[in-house]
């Protein structure tokens, strides 16, 4: 009887054990699943009470899509991201800090930071490959922006951008002219230059001069054509009159009248 009871308990115990093991595996799977969805090299954490998502040096070539939408701090630094498309961060309404430094960003589409205007207070775009960016890309953004260590083209467009954003503290000196409409500006800090030079006025004056030169060129071409036309007609008329003089008198008088009428 005892042996029979022991034989009955053994399968029951084994069944309970397997069921518990199965539930444990399901629990572990549900816990690990979100992490498995993250790009390689990315992981969530909590820093100073803020939800952080780190993808530093993760060899990314685009902004990840599976970022938790309750993220407060996002680190995408030291990657190979080449550009920021429209609505790249629209699903991150609670984002406070965004670090995109040390990437290969050359272009920022208008609306790339759409949805971040209310909360974002820090945006790091330093050490990228930005040459020229429209101020519209930062429309309504209140964050302090770091634009240092980029190969900037110093012109009216950069001047408008600088005046449209709030620069991060101690970053203004790092905005240096890698190229410029005026060669003597290359290698100089842009904020020092715009203290004495209005690049947009210089551009306007250059445009006005170009328009005047173009108009003068067209006017000179028209005058030249008119002079040529008059001289050509005069030469033709002179030749025709010489021809008429060589004709008999009666025929000559008739054609002289016709020639004079045509010239008049």
XYZ file of C-alpha atoms in Angstrom:
264
model
C 0.000 0.000 0.000
C 2.842 2.344 0.894
C 4.710 1.424 -2.278
C 1.596 2.077 -4.355
C 1.067 5.434 -2.677
C 4.747 6.340 -3.274
C 4.430 5.368 -6.933
C 1.371 7.631 -7.247
C 3.037 10.634 -5.584
C 6.117 10.469 -7.776
C 4.344 11.371 -11.079
C 2.313 14.102 -9.302
C 5.455 15.633 -7.824
C 7.186 15.476 -11.180
C 4.181 17.121 -12.884
C 4.118 19.958 -10.339
C 7.849 20.449 -10.769
C 7.563 20.653 -14.561
C 4.623 23.033 -14.322
C 6.563 25.314 -11.957
C 9.585 25.206 -14.242
C 7.419 26.119 -17.241
C 5.884 29.096 -15.389
C 9.351 30.240 -14.305
C 10.589 30.144 -17.912
C 7.561 32.131 -19.059
C 8.211 34.731 -16.345
C 11.860 35.032 -17.278
C 10.946 35.285 -20.958
C 8.497 38.116 -20.314
C 11.130 39.986 -18.290
C 13.859 39.549 -20.879
C 11.769 40.237 -23.954
C 11.880 44.087 -23.811
C 15.677 44.078 -23.473
C 15.989 41.742 -26.434
C 14.120 44.292 -28.597
C 16.746 46.966 -28.004
C 19.537 47.465 -30.572
C 22.831 45.843 -29.737
C 24.824 48.029 -27.355
C 21.749 49.877 -26.026
C 20.307 49.475 -22.562
C 17.935 51.293 -20.181
C 18.946 52.451 -16.711
C 17.995 54.939 -14.049
C 20.311 57.836 -13.172
C 19.520 60.336 -10.431
C 15.870 59.350 -10.542
C 15.653 59.881 -14.323
C 14.960 57.114 -16.815
C 17.974 56.886 -19.092
C 18.553 55.059 -22.352
C 22.193 54.640 -23.409
C 23.364 53.770 -26.918
C 26.844 55.250 -26.652
C 29.400 53.760 -29.052
C 26.891 51.198 -30.330
C 27.866 51.548 -34.020
C 24.423 52.934 -34.889
C 23.801 54.359 -38.356
C 20.329 55.703 -37.574
C 18.228 56.797 -34.609
C 16.818 53.636 -32.924
C 13.066 53.149 -33.072
C 12.512 51.011 -29.980
C 13.383 53.646 -27.387
C 11.082 53.552 -24.320
C 8.686 56.497 -24.606
C 9.137 57.423 -20.938
C 12.878 58.089 -21.430
C 14.183 61.299 -19.823
C 17.829 61.143 -20.940
C 18.956 59.702 -24.288
C 22.616 59.106 -25.178
C 23.348 58.418 -28.853
C 26.912 59.746 -28.788
C 29.949 58.169 -30.510
C 28.017 56.493 -33.326
C 27.891 56.901 -37.124
C 24.465 58.522 -37.529
C 24.632 60.605 -40.768
C 21.400 62.624 -40.610
C 18.298 63.288 -38.522
C 14.985 62.735 -40.365
C 11.701 64.463 -39.644
C 9.943 63.227 -36.472
C 13.024 61.269 -35.378
C 12.106 61.777 -31.697
C 8.351 62.356 -31.833
C 7.563 59.378 -29.534
C 9.681 60.748 -26.668
C 7.462 63.423 -25.058
C 9.289 63.298 -21.689
C 12.821 63.694 -23.045
C 14.905 66.226 -21.106
C 18.430 65.613 -22.430
C 19.566 64.436 -25.867
C 23.223 63.723 -26.625
C 24.062 63.314 -30.336
C 27.698 64.366 -30.097
C 30.531 62.601 -31.954
C 28.448 61.291 -34.841
C 28.639 61.899 -38.610
C 25.573 64.158 -38.877
C 25.664 66.352 -41.986
C 21.950 67.108 -42.372
C 19.039 67.849 -40.057
C 15.602 67.855 -41.638
C 13.012 70.415 -40.626
C 10.858 68.884 -37.872
C 13.549 66.458 -36.672
C 13.017 67.671 -33.078
C 9.264 68.024 -33.403
C 7.505 67.099 -30.175
C 10.472 67.959 -27.929
C 9.818 71.691 -27.546
C 7.991 71.463 -24.227
C 10.466 69.499 -22.104
C 13.876 69.235 -23.782
C 16.422 71.493 -22.088
C 19.741 70.119 -23.383
C 20.738 69.179 -26.967
C 24.340 68.254 -27.789
C 25.281 68.274 -31.495
C 28.978 68.915 -31.010
C 31.690 67.089 -32.960
C 29.595 66.236 -35.995
C 29.933 67.240 -39.682
C 27.439 70.079 -39.833
C 28.283 72.711 -42.449
C 24.978 74.537 -42.840
C 21.606 74.042 -41.118
C 18.372 75.977 -41.511
C 17.043 77.698 -38.405
C 13.690 75.999 -39.147
C 15.190 72.699 -37.951
C 15.182 74.150 -34.407
C 11.782 75.820 -34.635
C 10.160 76.396 -31.193
C 12.978 74.508 -29.453
C 13.830 75.958 -26.037
C 16.744 73.667 -25.244
C 20.299 74.907 -24.798
C 22.168 73.697 -27.883
C 25.838 72.777 -28.258
C 26.960 73.353 -31.875
C 30.708 73.417 -31.305
C 33.381 71.494 -33.232
C 31.558 71.289 -36.556
C 32.989 72.363 -39.969
C 30.698 75.394 -40.252
C 30.307 77.579 -43.329
C 30.139 81.088 -41.885
C 27.433 82.970 -43.764
C 24.011 84.548 -43.320
C 22.365 81.152 -42.760
C 24.594 80.362 -39.788
C 24.025 83.838 -38.385
C 20.247 83.303 -38.521
C 20.648 79.899 -36.837
C 22.795 81.283 -34.007
C 20.242 84.008 -33.327
C 17.359 81.494 -33.339
C 18.734 79.092 -30.679
C 20.051 79.394 -27.141
C 23.645 78.200 -27.048
C 24.886 75.972 -24.233
C 27.238 77.629 -21.770
C 30.918 77.665 -22.795
C 30.109 76.258 -26.257
C 30.050 79.471 -28.309
C 33.840 79.619 -28.659
C 33.783 76.237 -30.386
C 31.710 77.513 -33.325
C 34.597 78.246 -35.685
C 34.550 79.075 -39.417
C 35.845 76.110 -41.391
C 34.915 77.998 -44.565
C 33.459 81.419 -45.259
C 32.306 83.810 -47.958
C 35.360 85.854 -46.955
C 38.643 83.989 -46.704
C 39.986 86.088 -43.817
C 37.227 84.709 -41.554
C 38.419 81.080 -41.798
C 39.656 79.736 -38.453
C 37.971 82.469 -36.405
C 35.190 82.139 -33.830
C 31.899 83.032 -35.486
C 30.404 84.875 -32.514
C 33.359 87.260 -32.470
C 32.868 87.955 -36.173
C 29.154 88.724 -35.984
C 29.855 91.229 -33.224
C 31.329 93.471 -35.938
C 29.987 92.014 -39.193
C 26.420 91.482 -40.331
C 26.745 88.536 -42.718
C 23.160 88.933 -43.923
C 23.726 92.584 -44.900
C 26.942 91.646 -46.674
C 25.017 88.991 -48.563
C 22.285 91.508 -49.474
C 24.843 94.036 -50.741
C 26.598 91.338 -52.763
C 23.262 90.291 -54.265
C 22.363 93.905 -55.110
C 25.727 94.451 -56.807
C 25.321 91.226 -58.771
C 21.861 92.355 -59.931
C 23.216 95.754 -60.990
C 26.070 94.146 -62.911
C 23.631 91.773 -64.621
C 21.255 94.623 -65.555
C 24.150 96.727 -66.869
C 25.333 93.781 -68.964
C 21.900 93.328 -70.531
C 21.593 97.072 -71.165
C 25.020 97.129 -72.852
C 24.008 94.168 -75.031
C 20.800 95.936 -76.137
C 22.652 99.191 -76.957
C 25.323 97.260 -78.853
C 22.682 95.460 -80.874
C 20.874 98.723 -81.725
C 24.130 100.374 -82.816
C 24.985 97.357 -84.943
C 21.498 97.310 -86.463
C 21.580 101.025 -87.372
C 25.076 100.802 -88.840
C 24.173 97.709 -90.814
C 21.110 99.427 -92.290
C 23.078 102.555 -93.087
C 25.698 100.479 -94.907
C 23.008 98.638 -96.849
C 21.338 101.945 -97.773
C 24.656 103.450 -98.912
C 25.372 100.448 -101.114
C 21.900 100.599 -102.564
C 22.259 104.306 -103.397
C 25.582 103.659 -105.112
C 23.922 100.949 -107.110
C 21.111 103.308 -108.116
C 23.589 105.912 -109.338
C 24.924 103.389 -111.798
C 21.450 102.827 -113.302
C 19.847 104.848 -116.172
C 18.348 108.139 -114.929
C 14.632 107.229 -115.203
C 14.926 103.942 -113.363
C 17.314 105.538 -110.878
C 14.844 108.279 -109.862
C 12.076 105.753 -109.274
C 14.253 103.505 -107.070
C 15.806 106.475 -105.232
C 12.314 107.533 -104.135
C 11.636 103.957 -102.964
C 14.971 103.796 -101.096
C 14.414 107.155 -99.372
C 10.924 106.073 -98.284
C 12.334 102.820 -96.895
C 15.118 104.591 -94.954
C 12.654 107.104 -93.491
